[in-house]
CSV table of C-alpha atoms and ligand atoms in Angstrom, one decimal:
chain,number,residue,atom,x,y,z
H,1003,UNK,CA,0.0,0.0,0.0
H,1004,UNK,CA,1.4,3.2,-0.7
H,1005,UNK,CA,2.7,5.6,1.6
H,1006,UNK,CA,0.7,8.9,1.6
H,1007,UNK,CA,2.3,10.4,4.3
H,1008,UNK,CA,4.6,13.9,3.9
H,1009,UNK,CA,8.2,12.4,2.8
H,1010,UNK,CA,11.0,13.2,4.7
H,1011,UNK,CA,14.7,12.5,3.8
H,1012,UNK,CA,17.3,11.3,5.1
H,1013,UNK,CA,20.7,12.0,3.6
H,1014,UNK,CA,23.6,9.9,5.6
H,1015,UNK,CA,23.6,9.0,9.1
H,1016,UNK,CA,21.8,11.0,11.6
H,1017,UNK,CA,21.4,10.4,15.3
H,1018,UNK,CA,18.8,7.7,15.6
H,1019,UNK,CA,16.1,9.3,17.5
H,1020,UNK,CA,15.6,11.4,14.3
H,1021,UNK,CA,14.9,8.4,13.0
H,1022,UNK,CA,12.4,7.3,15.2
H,1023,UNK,CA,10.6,10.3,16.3
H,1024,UNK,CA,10.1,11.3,12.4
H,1025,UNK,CA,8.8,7.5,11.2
H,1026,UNK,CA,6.0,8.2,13.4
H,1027,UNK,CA,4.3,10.5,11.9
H,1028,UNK,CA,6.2,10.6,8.5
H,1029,UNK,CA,7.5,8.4,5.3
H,1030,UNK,CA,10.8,8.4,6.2
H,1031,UNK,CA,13.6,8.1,2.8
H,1032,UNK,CA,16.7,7.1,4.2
H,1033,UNK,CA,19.5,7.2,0.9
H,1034,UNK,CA,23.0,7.2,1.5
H,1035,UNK,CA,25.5,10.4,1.5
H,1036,UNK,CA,27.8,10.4,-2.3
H,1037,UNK,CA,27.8,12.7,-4.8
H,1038,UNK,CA,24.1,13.1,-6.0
H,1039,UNK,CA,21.0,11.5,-4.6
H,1040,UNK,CA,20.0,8.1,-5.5
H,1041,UNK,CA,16.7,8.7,-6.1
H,1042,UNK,CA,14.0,7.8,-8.6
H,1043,UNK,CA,11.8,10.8,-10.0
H,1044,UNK,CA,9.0,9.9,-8.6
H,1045,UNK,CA,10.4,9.9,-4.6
H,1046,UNK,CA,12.4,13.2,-5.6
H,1047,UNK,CA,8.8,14.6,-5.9
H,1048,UNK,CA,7.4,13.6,-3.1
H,1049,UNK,CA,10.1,14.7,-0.8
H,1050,UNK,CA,9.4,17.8,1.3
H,1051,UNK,CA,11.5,17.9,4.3
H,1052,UNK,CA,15.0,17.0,4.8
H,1053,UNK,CA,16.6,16.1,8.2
H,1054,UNK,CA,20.4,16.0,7.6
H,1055,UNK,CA,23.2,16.0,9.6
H,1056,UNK,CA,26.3,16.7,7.8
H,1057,UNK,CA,25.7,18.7,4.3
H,1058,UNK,CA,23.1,19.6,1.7
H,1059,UNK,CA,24.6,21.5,-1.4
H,1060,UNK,CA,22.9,23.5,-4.3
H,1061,UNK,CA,22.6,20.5,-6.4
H,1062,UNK,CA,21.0,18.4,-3.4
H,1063,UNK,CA,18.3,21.0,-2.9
H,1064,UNK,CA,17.4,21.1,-6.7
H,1065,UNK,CA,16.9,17.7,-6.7
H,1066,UNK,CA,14.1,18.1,-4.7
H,1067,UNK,CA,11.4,20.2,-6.4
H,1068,UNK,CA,8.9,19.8,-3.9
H,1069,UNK,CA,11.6,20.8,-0.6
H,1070,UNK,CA,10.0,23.0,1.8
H,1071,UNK,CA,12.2,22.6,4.8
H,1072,UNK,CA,15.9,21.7,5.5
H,1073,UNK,CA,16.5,20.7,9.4
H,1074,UNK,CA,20.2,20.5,10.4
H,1075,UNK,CA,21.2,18.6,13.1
H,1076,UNK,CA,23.5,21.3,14.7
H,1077,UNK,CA,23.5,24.9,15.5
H,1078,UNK,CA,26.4,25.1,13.0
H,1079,UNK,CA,24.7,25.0,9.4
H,1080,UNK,CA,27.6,25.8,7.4
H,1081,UNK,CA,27.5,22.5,5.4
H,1082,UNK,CA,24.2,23.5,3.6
H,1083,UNK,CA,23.8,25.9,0.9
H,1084,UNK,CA,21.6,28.3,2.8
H,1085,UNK,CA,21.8,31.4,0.2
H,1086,UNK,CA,20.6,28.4,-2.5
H,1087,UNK,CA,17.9,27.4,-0.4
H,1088,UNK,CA,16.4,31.3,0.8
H,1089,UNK,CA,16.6,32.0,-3.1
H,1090,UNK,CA,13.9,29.1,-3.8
H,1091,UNK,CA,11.9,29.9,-0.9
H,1092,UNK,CA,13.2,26.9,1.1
H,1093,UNK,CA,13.2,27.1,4.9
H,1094,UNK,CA,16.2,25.8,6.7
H,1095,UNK,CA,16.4,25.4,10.4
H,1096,UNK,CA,19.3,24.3,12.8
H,1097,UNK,CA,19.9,23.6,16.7
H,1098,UNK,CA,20.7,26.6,18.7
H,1099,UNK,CA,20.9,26.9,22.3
H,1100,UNK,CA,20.1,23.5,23.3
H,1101,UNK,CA,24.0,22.8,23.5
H,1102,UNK,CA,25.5,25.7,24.9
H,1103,UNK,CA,25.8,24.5,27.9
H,1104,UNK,CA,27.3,21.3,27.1
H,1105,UNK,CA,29.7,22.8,24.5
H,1106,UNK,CA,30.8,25.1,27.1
H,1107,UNK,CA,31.5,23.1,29.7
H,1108,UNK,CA,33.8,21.2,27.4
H,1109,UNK,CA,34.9,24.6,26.3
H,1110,UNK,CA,36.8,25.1,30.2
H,1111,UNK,CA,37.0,21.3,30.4
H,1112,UNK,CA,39.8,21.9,27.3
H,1113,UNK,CA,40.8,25.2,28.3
H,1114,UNK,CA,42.0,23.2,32.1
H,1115,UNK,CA,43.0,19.9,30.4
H,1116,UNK,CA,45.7,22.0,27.9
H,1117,UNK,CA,46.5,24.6,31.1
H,1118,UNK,CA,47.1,21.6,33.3
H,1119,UNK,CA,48.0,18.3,31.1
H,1120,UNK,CA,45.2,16.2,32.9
H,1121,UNK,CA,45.4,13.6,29.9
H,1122,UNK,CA,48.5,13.1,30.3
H,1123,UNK,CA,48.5,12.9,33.8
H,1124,UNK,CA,46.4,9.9,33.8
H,1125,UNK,CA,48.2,8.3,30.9
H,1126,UNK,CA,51.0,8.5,33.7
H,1127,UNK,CA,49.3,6.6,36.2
H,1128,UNK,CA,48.0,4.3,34.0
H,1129,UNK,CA,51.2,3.4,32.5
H,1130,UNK,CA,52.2,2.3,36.0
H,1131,UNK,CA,55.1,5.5,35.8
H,1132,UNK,CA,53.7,6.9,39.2
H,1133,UNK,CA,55.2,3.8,41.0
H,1134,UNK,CA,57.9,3.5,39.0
H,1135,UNK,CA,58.7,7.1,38.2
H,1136,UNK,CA,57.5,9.5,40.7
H,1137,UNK,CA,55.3,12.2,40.9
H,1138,UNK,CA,53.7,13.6,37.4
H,1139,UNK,CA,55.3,16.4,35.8
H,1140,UNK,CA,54.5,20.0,37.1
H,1141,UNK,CA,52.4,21.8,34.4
H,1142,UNK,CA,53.9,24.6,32.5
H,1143,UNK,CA,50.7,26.3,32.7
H,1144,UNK,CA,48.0,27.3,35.3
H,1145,UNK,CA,44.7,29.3,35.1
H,1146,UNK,CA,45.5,31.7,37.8
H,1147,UNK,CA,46.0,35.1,36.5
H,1148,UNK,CA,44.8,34.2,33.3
H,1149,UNK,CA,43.8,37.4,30.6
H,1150,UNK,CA,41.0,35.2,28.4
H,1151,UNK,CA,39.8,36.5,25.1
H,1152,UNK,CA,36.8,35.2,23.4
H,1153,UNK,CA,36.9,35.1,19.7
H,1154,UNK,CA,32.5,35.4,19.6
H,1155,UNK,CA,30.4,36.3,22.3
H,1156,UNK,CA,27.3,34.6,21.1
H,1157,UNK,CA,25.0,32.0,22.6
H,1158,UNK,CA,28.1,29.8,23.3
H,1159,UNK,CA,30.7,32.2,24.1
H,1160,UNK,CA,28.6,34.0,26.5
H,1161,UNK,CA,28.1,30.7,28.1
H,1162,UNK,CA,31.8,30.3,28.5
H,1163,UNK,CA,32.3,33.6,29.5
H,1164,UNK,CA,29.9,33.0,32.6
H,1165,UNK,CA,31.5,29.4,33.5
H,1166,UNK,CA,35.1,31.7,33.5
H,1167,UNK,CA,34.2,34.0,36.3
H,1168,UNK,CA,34.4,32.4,39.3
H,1169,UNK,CA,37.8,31.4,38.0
H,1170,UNK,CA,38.9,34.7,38.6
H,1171,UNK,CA,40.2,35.8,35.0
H,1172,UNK,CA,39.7,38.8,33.3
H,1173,UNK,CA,37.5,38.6,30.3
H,1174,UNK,CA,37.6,40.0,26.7
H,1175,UNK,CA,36.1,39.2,23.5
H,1176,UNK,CA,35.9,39.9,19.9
H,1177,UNK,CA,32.8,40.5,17.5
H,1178,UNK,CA,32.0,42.5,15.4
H,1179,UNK,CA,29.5,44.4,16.8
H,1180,UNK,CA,29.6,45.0,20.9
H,1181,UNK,CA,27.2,43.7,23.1
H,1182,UNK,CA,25.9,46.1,25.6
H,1183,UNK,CA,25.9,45.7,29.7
H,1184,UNK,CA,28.5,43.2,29.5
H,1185,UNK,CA,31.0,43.3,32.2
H,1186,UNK,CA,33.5,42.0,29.6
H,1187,UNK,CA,36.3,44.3,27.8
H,1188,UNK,CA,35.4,44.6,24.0
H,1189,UNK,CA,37.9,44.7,21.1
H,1190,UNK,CA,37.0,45.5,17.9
H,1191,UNK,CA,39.6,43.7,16.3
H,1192,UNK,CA,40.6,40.1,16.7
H,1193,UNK,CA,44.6,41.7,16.4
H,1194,UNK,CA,44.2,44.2,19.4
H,1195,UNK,CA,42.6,41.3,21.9
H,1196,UNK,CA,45.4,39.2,20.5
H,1197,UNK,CA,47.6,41.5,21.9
H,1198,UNK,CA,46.2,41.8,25.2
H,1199,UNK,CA,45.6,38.5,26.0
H,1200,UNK,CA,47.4,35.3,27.0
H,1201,UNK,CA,44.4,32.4,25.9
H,1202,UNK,CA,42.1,32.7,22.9
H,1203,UNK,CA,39.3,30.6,22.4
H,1204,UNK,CA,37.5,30.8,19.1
H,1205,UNK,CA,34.0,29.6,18.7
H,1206,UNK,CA,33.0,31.8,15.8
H,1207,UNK,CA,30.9,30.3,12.7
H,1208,UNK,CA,32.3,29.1,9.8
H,1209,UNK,CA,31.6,32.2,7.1
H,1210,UNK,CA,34.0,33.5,4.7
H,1211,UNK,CA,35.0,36.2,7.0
H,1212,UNK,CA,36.3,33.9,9.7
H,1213,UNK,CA,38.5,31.6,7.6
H,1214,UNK,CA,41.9,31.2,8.6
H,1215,UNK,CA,41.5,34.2,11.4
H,1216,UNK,CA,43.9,32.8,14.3
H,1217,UNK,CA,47.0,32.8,11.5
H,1218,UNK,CA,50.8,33.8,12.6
H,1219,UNK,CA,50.4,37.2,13.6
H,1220,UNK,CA,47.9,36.3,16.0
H,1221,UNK,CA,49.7,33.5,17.7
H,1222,UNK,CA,52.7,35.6,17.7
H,1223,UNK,CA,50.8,38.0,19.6
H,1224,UNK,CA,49.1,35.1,22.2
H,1225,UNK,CA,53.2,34.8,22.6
H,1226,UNK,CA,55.1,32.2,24.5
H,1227,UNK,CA,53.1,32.0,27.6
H,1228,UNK,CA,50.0,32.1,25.4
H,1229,UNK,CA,47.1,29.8,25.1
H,1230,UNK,CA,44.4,28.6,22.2
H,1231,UNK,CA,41.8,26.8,22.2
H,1232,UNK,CA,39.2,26.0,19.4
H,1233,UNK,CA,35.4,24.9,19.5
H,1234,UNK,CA,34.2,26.7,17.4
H,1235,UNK,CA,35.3,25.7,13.4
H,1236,UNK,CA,39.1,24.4,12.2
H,1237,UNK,CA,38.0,26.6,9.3
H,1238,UNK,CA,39.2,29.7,11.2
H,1239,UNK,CA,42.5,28.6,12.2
H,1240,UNK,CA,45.7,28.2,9.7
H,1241,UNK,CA,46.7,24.9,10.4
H,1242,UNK,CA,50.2,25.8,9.3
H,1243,UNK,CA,51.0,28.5,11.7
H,1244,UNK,CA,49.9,27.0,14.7
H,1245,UNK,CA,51.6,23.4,14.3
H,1246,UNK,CA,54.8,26.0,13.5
H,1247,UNK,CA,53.9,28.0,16.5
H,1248,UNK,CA,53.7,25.3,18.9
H,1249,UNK,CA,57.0,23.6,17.4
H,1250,UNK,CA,59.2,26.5,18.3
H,1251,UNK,CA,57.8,28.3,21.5
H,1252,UNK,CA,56.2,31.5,19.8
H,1253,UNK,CA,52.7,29.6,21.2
H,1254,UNK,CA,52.9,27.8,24.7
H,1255,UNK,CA,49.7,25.4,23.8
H,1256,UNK,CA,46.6,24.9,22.5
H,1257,UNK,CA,43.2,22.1,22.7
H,1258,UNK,CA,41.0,21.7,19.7
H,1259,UNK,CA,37.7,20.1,19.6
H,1260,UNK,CA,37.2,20.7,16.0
H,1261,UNK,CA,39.4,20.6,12.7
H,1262,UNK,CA,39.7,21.9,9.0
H,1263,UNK,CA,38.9,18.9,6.8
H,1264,UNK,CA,37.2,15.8,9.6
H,1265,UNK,CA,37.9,13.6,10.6
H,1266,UNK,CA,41.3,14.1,9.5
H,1267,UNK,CA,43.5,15.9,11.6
H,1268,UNK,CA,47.2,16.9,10.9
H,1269,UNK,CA,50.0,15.0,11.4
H,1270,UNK,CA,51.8,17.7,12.7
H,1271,UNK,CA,49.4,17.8,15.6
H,1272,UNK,CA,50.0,14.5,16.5
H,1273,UNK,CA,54.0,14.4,17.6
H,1274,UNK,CA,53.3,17.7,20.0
H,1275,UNK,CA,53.4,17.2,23.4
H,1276,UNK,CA,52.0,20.7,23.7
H,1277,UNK,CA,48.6,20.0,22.5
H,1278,UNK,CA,45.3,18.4,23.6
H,1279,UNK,CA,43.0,17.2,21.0
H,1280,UNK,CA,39.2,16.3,21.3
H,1281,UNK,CA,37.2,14.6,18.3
H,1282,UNK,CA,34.4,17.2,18.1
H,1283,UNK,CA,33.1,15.6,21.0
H,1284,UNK,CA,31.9,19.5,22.4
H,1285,UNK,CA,28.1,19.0,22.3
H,1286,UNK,CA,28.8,14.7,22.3
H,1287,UNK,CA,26.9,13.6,25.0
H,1288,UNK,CA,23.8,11.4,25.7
H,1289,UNK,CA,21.2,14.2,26.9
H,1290,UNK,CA,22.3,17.2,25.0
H,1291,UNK,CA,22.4,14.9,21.4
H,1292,UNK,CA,18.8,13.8,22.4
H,1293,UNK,CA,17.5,17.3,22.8
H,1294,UNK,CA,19.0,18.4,19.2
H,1295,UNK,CA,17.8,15.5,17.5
H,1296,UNK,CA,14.4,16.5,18.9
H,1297,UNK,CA,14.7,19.7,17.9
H,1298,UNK,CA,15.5,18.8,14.4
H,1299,UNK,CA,12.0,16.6,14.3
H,1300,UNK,CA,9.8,19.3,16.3
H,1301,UNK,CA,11.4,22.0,13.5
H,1302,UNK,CA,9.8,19.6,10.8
H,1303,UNK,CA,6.6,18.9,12.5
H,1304,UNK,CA,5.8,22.4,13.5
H,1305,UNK,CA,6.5,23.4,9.9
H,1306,UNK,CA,4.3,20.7,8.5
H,1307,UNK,CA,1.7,21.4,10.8
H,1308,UNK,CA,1.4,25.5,11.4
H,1309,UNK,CA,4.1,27.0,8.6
H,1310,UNK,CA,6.3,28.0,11.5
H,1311,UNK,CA,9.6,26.3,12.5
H,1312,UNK,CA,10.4,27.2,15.8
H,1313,UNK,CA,14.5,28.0,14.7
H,1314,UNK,CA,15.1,28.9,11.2
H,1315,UNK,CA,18.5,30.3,10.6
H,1316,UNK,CA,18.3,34.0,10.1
H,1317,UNK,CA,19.5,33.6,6.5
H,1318,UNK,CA,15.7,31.7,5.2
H,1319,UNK,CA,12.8,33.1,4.7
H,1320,UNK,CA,9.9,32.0,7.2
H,1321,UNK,CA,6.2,32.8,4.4
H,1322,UNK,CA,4.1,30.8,6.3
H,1323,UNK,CA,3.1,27.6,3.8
H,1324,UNK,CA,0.6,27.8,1.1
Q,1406,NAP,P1,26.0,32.5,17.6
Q,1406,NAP,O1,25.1,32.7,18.8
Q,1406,NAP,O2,25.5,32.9,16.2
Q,1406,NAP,O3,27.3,33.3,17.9
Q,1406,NAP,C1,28.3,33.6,17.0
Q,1406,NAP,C2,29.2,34.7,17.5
Q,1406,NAP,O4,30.3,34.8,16.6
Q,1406,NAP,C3,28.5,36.0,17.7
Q,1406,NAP,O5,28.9,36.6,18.8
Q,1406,NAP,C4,29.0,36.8,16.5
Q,1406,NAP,O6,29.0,38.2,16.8
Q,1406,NAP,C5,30.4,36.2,16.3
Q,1406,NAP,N1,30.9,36.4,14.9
Q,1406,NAP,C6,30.3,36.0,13.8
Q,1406,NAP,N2,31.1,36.3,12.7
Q,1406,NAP,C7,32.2,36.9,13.2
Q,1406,NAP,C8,33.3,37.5,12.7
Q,1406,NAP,N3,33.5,37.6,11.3
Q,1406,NAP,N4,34.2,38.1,13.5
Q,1406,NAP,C9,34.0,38.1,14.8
Q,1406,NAP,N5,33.0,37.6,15.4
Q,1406,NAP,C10,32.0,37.0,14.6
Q,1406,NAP,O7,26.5,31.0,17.4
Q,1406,NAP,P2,26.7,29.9,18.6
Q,1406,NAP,O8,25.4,29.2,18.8
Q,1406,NAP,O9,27.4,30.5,19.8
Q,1406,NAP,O10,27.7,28.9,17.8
Q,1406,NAP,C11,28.9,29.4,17.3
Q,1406,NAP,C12,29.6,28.3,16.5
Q,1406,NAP,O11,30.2,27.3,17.3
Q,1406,NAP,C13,28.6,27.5,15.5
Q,1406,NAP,O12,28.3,28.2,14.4
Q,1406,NAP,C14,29.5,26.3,15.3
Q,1406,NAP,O13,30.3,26.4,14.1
Q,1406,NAP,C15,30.3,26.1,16.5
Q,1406,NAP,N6,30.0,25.0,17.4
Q,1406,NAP,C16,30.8,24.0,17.6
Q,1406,NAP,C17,30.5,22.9,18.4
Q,1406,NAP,C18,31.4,21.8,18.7
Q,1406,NAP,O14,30.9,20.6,18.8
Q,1406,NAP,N7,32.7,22.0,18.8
Q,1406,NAP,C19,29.2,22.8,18.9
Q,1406,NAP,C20,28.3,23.9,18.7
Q,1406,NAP,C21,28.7,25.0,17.9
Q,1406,NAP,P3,28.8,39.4,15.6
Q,1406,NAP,O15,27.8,38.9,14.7
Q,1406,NAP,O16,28.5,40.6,16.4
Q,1406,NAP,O17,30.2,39.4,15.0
Q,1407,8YV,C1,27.9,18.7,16.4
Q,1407,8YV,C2,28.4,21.2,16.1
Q,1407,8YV,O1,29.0,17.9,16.6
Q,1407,8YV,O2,26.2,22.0,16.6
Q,1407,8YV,C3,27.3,22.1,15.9
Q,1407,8YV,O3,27.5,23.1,15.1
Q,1407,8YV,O4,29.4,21.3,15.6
Q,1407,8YV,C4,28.2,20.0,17.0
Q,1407,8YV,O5,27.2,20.2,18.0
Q,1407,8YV,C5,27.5,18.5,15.0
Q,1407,8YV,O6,26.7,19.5,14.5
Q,1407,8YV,C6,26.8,17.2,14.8
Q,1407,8YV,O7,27.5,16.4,14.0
């Protein structure tokens, strides 16, 4: 019997309480993630939503003439062609707020574990070198007296910015445009809070103005005692400069959650001792991956049922269905 329910798709994996939560109510098309969809003509049709959790490109969205809606899993919607889909009238949505918390947390969690070389601490003990060896290392670094600079004071950064005060550090960050009744020192330019600084962390989108951002000059100016930590996009940083920066001294560390081309990280990365690396685990955790996969289904079913998702991405028009 056929299936006369609205058809959803599936690009890819996707966390599977998507899954679930959408085959309730909807005919579900699960095809797999290559080049173009694999499709026949008459599902292409049928398909109005999409729930994806990776990309969805120009060509992807035209092969959908019926696509209403495009729900990314993840407040980060970089990987879909939003200006492609606003200029046929498509709707896209994505998964703010929900893990700001959790992405903070691992934000500090990162900031301490590069500060104090925690991971290595317990590869120490593990490795039976306690008994054998004697007390761990003394860190190079410590949070005390820290001067932090947040490279985007949005939903996330604000979060982090809150989770640093009772650690006693003063607190800077970097947009473009201020935000007001803040007790946070503002700098218009990335260079200047660069310069008055010792840690950076980035979590800025990924948009053509914020690729490559944290380059030499900027390292340079975090100098030796200097700290950077990324969890926002690897887009922004030139892979380069920092594995350079770490190698000689001009940077003192640096902990990254999240990387230019995924899963694959540099090798150069991988021989520093002066480094802590996370795979994009910041939002990664049971309860905060439920509530964005929820939000990705309740963004499709309140556009199927009343025309208004409840978080489109500014970029998309919201016209409320016809
Ligand atoms: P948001 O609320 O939109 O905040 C973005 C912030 O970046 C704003 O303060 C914005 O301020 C600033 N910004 C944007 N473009 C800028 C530029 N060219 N120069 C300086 N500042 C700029 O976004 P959010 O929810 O906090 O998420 C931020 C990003 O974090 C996401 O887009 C995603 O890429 C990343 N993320 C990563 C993980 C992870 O697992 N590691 C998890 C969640 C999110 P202005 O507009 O005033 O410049
Ligand atoms: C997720 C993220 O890891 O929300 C984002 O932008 O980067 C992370 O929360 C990702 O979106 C899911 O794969």
């Amino acid at each position: 019997m056929p299936d006369n329910r609205i058809a959803v798709l599936v690009p890819g994996k996707i966390h599977p309480r998507v899954f679930e939560r959408l085959a309730k109510q909807f005919d579900v098309i699960s095809v797999d993630r290559g080049n173009s969809p694999k499709v026949d003509a008459d599902t292409a049709e049928r398909v109005r939503g999409v729930a994806v959790g990776g990309g969805f490109d120009a060509a992807w969205i035209d092969s959908f003439p019926n696509l209403e809606v495009i729900a990314n899993f993840g407040v980060g919607y970089d990987g879909i062609d939003v200006k492609h889909a606003a200029s046929k009238g498509i709707v896209v949505t994505n998964t703010p707020d929900v893990l700001n918390d959790e992405v903070a947390d691992t934000a500090i969690a990162l900031l301490l574990n590069t500060l104090r070389q925690f991971p290595k601490a317990e590869d120490w003990l593990r490795e039976g070198r306690w008994a054998k060896e004697g007390a761990f290392p003394l860190s190079p670094f410590s949070m005390k007296g820290r001067r932090v600079g947040i490279n985007g004071l949005g939903r996330i950064g604000l979060e982090i910015a809150r989770r640093l005060e009772p650690f006693k550090v003063r607190i800077g960050y970097h947009t473009r445009s201020p935000r007001d009744s803040l007790p946070y020192d503002y700098y218009p330019t990335l260079k200047e809070m660069a310069q008055s600084v010792d840690t950076l962390i980035s979590i800025v989108p990924k948009t053509p103005e914020t690729h490559k951002v944290i380059n030499a000059e900027i390292l340079s100016a975090l100098g030796p005692q200097g700290v950077f930590i990324n969890v926002g996009r690897g887009w922004s940083v030139d892979d380069n400069a920092l594995i350079a920066a770490l190698g000689n001294g001009t940077l003192g560390a640096a902990g990254l959650d999240v990387f230019y081309d995924e899963p694959n990280v540099p090798a150069g990365y991988l021989t520093l001792t002066n480094v802590s690396l996370l795979p994009h685990v910041a939002s990664a955790s049971m309860p905060t991956r439920n509530a964005m996969a929820d939000l990705v289904v309740d963004n499709i079913i309140e556009w199927f049922a009343k025309g208004q998702p409840l978080t489109p991405v500014p970029e998309t028009p919201v016209k409320p269905r016809g």
